[in-house]
Amino acid sequence: MPFGKWATVTEASEHYGVTRQRIHQLINGDKLGLCKLVKVPGGDIWLIPYPFTREAGKVGRPSVKRS
């Protein structure tokens, strides 16, 4: 259950139906909004803005520059 305006990586992965590793890829690509890394005694956790919003990424192969 999200903490007010924030949710965890596990909650986001369950919402989108993807792995937690994929959520970390989306965080690194700035596709899930302004996420926060919070330091807690048990280790660092990512907090993701809730309700979830996700930017669309590019689909397909990267373009090849030909000279």
Short mmCIF file of N, CA, C and O in Angstrom, two decimals:
data_model
loop_
_atom_site.label_atom_id
_atom_site.label_comp_id
_atom_site.label_asym_id
_atom_site.label_seq_id
_atom_site.Cartn_x
_atom_site.Cartn_y
_atom_site.Cartn_z
N MET A 1 0.84 -1.17 0.00
CA MET A 1 0.00 0.00 0.00
C MET A 1 0.89 1.24 0.00
O MET A 1 1.81 1.35 0.80
N PRO A 2 0.65 2.19 -0.90
CA PRO A 2 1.48 3.39 -0.99
C PRO A 2 1.43 4.24 0.28
O PRO A 2 0.44 4.25 0.98
N PHE A 3 2.55 4.94 0.53
CA PHE A 3 2.65 5.84 1.69
C PHE A 3 2.19 7.23 1.25
O PHE A 3 3.01 8.05 0.88
N GLY A 4 0.89 7.50 1.25
CA GLY A 4 0.39 8.80 0.83
C GLY A 4 0.69 9.07 -0.62
O GLY A 4 0.10 8.46 -1.50
N LYS A 5 1.64 9.96 -0.88
CA LYS A 5 1.98 10.33 -2.25
C LYS A 5 3.15 9.53 -2.80
O LYS A 5 3.64 9.83 -3.89
N TRP A 6 3.62 8.53 -2.09
CA TRP A 6 4.80 7.77 -2.51
C TRP A 6 4.54 6.27 -2.43
O TRP A 6 3.80 5.81 -1.57
N ALA A 7 5.18 5.52 -3.32
CA ALA A 7 5.08 4.07 -3.33
C ALA A 7 6.48 3.49 -3.47
O ALA A 7 7.42 4.19 -3.86
N THR A 8 6.61 2.20 -3.19
CA THR A 8 7.91 1.53 -3.29
C THR A 8 8.09 0.90 -4.66
O THR A 8 7.15 0.81 -5.46
N VAL A 9 9.30 0.42 -4.91
CA VAL A 9 9.60 -0.27 -6.16
C VAL A 9 8.74 -1.53 -6.29
O VAL A 9 8.22 -1.81 -7.37
N THR A 10 8.55 -2.26 -5.21
CA THR A 10 7.74 -3.47 -5.25
C THR A 10 6.30 -3.14 -5.63
O THR A 10 5.70 -3.84 -6.46
N GLU A 11 5.74 -2.09 -5.06
CA GLU A 11 4.36 -1.70 -5.39
C GLU A 11 4.24 -1.27 -6.84
O GLU A 11 3.26 -1.62 -7.52
N ALA A 12 5.23 -0.55 -7.35
CA ALA A 12 5.21 -0.13 -8.75
C ALA A 12 5.34 -1.34 -9.68
O ALA A 12 4.66 -1.41 -10.71
N SER A 13 6.19 -2.30 -9.32
CA SER A 13 6.35 -3.49 -10.17
C SER A 13 5.06 -4.30 -10.22
O SER A 13 4.70 -4.83 -11.27
N GLU A 14 4.35 -4.40 -9.10
CA GLU A 14 3.08 -5.11 -9.08
C GLU A 14 2.03 -4.35 -9.89
O GLU A 14 1.24 -4.97 -10.61
N HIS A 15 2.03 -3.04 -9.82
CA HIS A 15 1.07 -2.22 -10.55
C HIS A 15 1.26 -2.39 -12.06
O HIS A 15 0.29 -2.56 -12.80
N TYR A 16 2.51 -2.31 -12.53
CA TYR A 16 2.80 -2.39 -13.96
C TYR A 16 2.94 -3.83 -14.48
O TYR A 16 2.98 -4.05 -15.67
N GLY A 17 3.06 -4.80 -13.57
CA GLY A 17 3.22 -6.19 -13.99
C GLY A 17 4.59 -6.47 -14.58
O GLY A 17 4.71 -7.26 -15.52
N VAL A 18 5.61 -5.82 -14.04
CA VAL A 18 6.99 -6.02 -14.50
C VAL A 18 7.86 -6.35 -13.28
O VAL A 18 7.40 -6.30 -12.15
N THR A 19 9.13 -6.66 -13.53
CA THR A 19 10.04 -6.98 -12.44
C THR A 19 10.55 -5.71 -11.76
O THR A 19 10.46 -4.61 -12.31
N ARG A 20 11.09 -5.88 -10.56
CA ARG A 20 11.65 -4.73 -9.87
C ARG A 20 12.87 -4.19 -10.61
O ARG A 20 13.15 -2.99 -10.59
N GLN A 21 13.59 -5.09 -11.33
CA GLN A 21 14.73 -4.64 -12.12
C GLN A 21 14.28 -3.68 -13.22
O GLN A 21 14.95 -2.69 -13.52
N ARG A 22 13.12 -3.99 -13.84
CA ARG A 22 12.60 -3.11 -14.89
C ARG A 22 12.20 -1.76 -14.30
O ARG A 22 12.41 -0.72 -14.93
N ILE A 23 11.66 -1.75 -13.10
CA ILE A 23 11.32 -0.49 -12.45
C ILE A 23 12.58 0.34 -12.22
O ILE A 23 12.59 1.55 -12.45
N HIS A 24 13.67 -0.31 -11.81
CA HIS A 24 14.93 0.41 -11.63
C HIS A 24 15.43 0.97 -12.96
O HIS A 24 15.97 2.09 -13.00
N GLN A 25 15.26 0.25 -14.06
CA GLN A 25 15.63 0.77 -15.37
C GLN A 25 14.81 2.01 -15.71
O GLN A 25 15.34 2.99 -16.24
N LEU A 26 13.52 1.97 -15.41
CA LEU A 26 12.66 3.13 -15.68
C LEU A 26 13.03 4.32 -14.80
O LEU A 26 13.00 5.46 -15.25
N ILE A 27 13.40 4.05 -13.55
CA ILE A 27 13.85 5.14 -12.67
C ILE A 27 15.13 5.76 -13.23
O ILE A 27 15.25 6.99 -13.32
N ASN A 28 16.09 4.93 -13.64
CA ASN A 28 17.34 5.44 -14.20
C ASN A 28 17.13 6.20 -15.49
O ASN A 28 17.90 7.11 -15.81
N GLY A 29 16.10 5.85 -16.24
CA GLY A 29 15.79 6.55 -17.48
C GLY A 29 14.85 7.73 -17.30
O GLY A 29 14.38 8.32 -18.27
N ASP A 30 14.56 8.10 -16.05
CA ASP A 30 13.65 9.22 -15.73
C ASP A 30 12.28 9.05 -16.37
O ASP A 30 11.68 10.02 -16.83
N LYS A 31 11.76 7.83 -16.39
CA LYS A 31 10.46 7.55 -17.00
C LYS A 31 9.31 7.48 -15.98
O LYS A 31 8.17 7.38 -16.38
N LEU A 32 9.63 7.51 -14.69
CA LEU A 32 8.59 7.38 -13.66
C LEU A 32 8.39 8.66 -12.85
O LEU A 32 7.83 8.63 -11.76
N GLY A 33 8.85 9.77 -13.36
CA GLY A 33 8.68 11.02 -12.63
C GLY A 33 9.85 11.27 -11.69
O GLY A 33 10.90 10.65 -11.79
N LEU A 34 9.64 12.16 -10.75
CA LEU A 34 10.70 12.56 -9.83
C LEU A 34 10.73 11.61 -8.64
O LEU A 34 10.01 11.78 -7.67
N CYS A 35 11.55 10.59 -8.73
CA CYS A 35 11.67 9.58 -7.67
C CYS A 35 12.72 10.03 -6.66
O CYS A 35 13.64 10.77 -6.99
N LYS A 36 12.56 9.56 -5.42
CA LYS A 36 13.49 9.93 -4.34
C LYS A 36 14.19 8.69 -3.81
O LYS A 36 13.56 7.66 -3.59
N LEU A 37 15.49 8.81 -3.56
CA LEU A 37 16.25 7.76 -2.90
C LEU A 37 16.35 8.14 -1.43
O LEU A 37 16.90 9.19 -1.08
N VAL A 38 15.78 7.31 -0.56
CA VAL A 38 15.73 7.60 0.87
C VAL A 38 16.63 6.63 1.61
O VAL A 38 16.58 5.42 1.39
N LYS A 39 17.48 7.18 2.48
CA LYS A 39 18.38 6.35 3.28
C LYS A 39 17.68 5.99 4.59
O LYS A 39 17.25 6.86 5.32
N VAL A 40 17.57 4.69 4.84
CA VAL A 40 16.96 4.19 6.08
C VAL A 40 17.95 3.21 6.71
O VAL A 40 18.87 2.73 6.04
N PRO A 41 17.81 2.89 7.99
CA PRO A 41 18.77 2.01 8.66
C PRO A 41 18.97 0.65 7.98
O PRO A 41 20.06 0.12 7.97
N GLY A 42 17.93 0.10 7.35
CA GLY A 42 18.05 -1.21 6.70
C GLY A 42 18.66 -1.14 5.32
O GLY A 42 18.94 -2.16 4.70
N GLY A 43 18.86 0.04 4.77
CA GLY A 43 19.39 0.23 3.41
C GLY A 43 18.61 1.32 2.71
O GLY A 43 17.65 1.86 3.23
N ASP A 44 19.04 1.65 1.51
CA ASP A 44 18.38 2.71 0.75
C ASP A 44 17.15 2.16 0.04
O ASP A 44 17.16 1.02 -0.44
N ILE A 45 16.09 2.99 -0.06
CA ILE A 45 14.91 2.58 -0.82
C ILE A 45 14.50 3.73 -1.75
O ILE A 45 14.72 4.90 -1.45
N TRP A 46 13.96 3.36 -2.90
CA TRP A 46 13.43 4.34 -3.84
C TRP A 46 11.96 4.56 -3.53
O TRP A 46 11.21 3.62 -3.32
N LEU A 47 11.55 5.82 -3.54
CA LEU A 47 10.14 6.16 -3.43
C LEU A 47 9.71 6.75 -4.77
O LEU A 47 10.37 7.64 -5.31
N ILE A 48 8.60 6.25 -5.27
CA ILE A 48 8.09 6.62 -6.59
C ILE A 48 6.79 7.39 -6.38
O ILE A 48 5.95 6.97 -5.59
N PRO A 49 6.60 8.51 -7.12
CA PRO A 49 5.37 9.29 -6.94
C PRO A 49 4.11 8.45 -7.21
O PRO A 49 4.07 7.66 -8.16
N TYR A 50 3.11 8.62 -6.35
CA TYR A 50 1.84 7.91 -6.49
C TYR A 50 0.73 8.94 -6.57
O TYR A 50 0.77 9.89 -5.80
N PRO A 51 -0.24 8.88 -7.45
CA PRO A 51 -0.52 7.80 -8.40
C PRO A 51 0.56 7.73 -9.49
O PRO A 51 1.17 8.73 -9.84
N PHE A 52 0.76 6.52 -9.98
CA PHE A 52 1.83 6.26 -10.93
C PHE A 52 1.56 6.93 -12.27
O PHE A 52 0.44 6.94 -12.77
N THR A 53 2.63 7.50 -12.83
CA THR A 53 2.61 8.00 -14.20
C THR A 53 3.87 7.48 -14.86
O THR A 53 4.90 7.35 -14.22
N ARG A 54 3.75 7.17 -16.13
CA ARG A 54 4.90 6.60 -16.83
C ARG A 54 5.02 7.24 -18.20
O ARG A 54 4.07 7.29 -18.96
N GLU A 55 6.21 7.78 -18.50
CA GLU A 55 6.48 8.34 -19.81
C GLU A 55 6.69 7.22 -20.81
O GLU A 55 7.28 6.20 -20.48
N ALA A 56 6.23 7.44 -22.00
CA ALA A 56 6.44 6.44 -23.05
C ALA A 56 7.90 6.52 -23.52
O ALA A 56 8.46 7.61 -23.66
N GLY A 57 8.50 5.38 -23.73
CA GLY A 57 9.86 5.32 -24.25
C GLY A 57 9.83 5.09 -25.74
O GLY A 57 8.79 4.86 -26.35
N LYS A 58 10.99 5.17 -26.35
CA LYS A 58 11.09 4.90 -27.78
C LYS A 58 10.98 3.41 -28.02
O LYS A 58 11.47 2.61 -27.23
N VAL A 59 10.36 3.05 -29.12
CA VAL A 59 10.17 1.65 -29.47
C VAL A 59 11.02 1.33 -30.69
O VAL A 59 11.12 2.13 -31.61
N GLY A 60 11.65 0.16 -30.68
CA GLY A 60 12.41 -0.28 -31.84
C GLY A 60 13.90 -0.11 -31.67
O GLY A 60 14.41 0.25 -30.62
N ARG A 61 14.58 -0.37 -32.74
CA ARG A 61 16.04 -0.27 -32.74
C ARG A 61 16.50 1.18 -32.75
O ARG A 61 15.82 2.03 -33.31
N PRO A 62 17.68 1.43 -32.22
CA PRO A 62 18.24 2.78 -32.35
C PRO A 62 18.58 3.05 -33.81
O PRO A 62 18.92 2.14 -34.56
N SER A 63 18.45 4.29 -34.21
CA SER A 63 18.77 4.63 -35.60
C SER A 63 20.28 4.55 -35.81
O SER A 63 21.08 4.82 -34.92
N VAL A 64 20.66 4.19 -37.03
CA VAL A 64 22.07 4.05 -37.39
C VAL A 64 22.45 5.26 -38.21
O VAL A 64 21.80 5.59 -39.21
N LYS A 65 23.50 5.94 -37.78
CA LYS A 65 23.98 7.11 -38.53
C LYS A 65 24.92 6.61 -39.61
O LYS A 65 25.90 5.92 -39.33
N ARG A 66 24.61 6.95 -40.82
CA ARG A 66 25.47 6.54 -41.95
C ARG A 66 26.14 7.78 -42.51
O ARG A 66 25.55 8.84 -42.63
N SER A 67 27.39 7.60 -42.88
CA SER A 67 28.11 8.75 -43.42
C SER A 67 28.42 8.59 -44.88
O SER A 67 28.20 7.66 -45.53
#
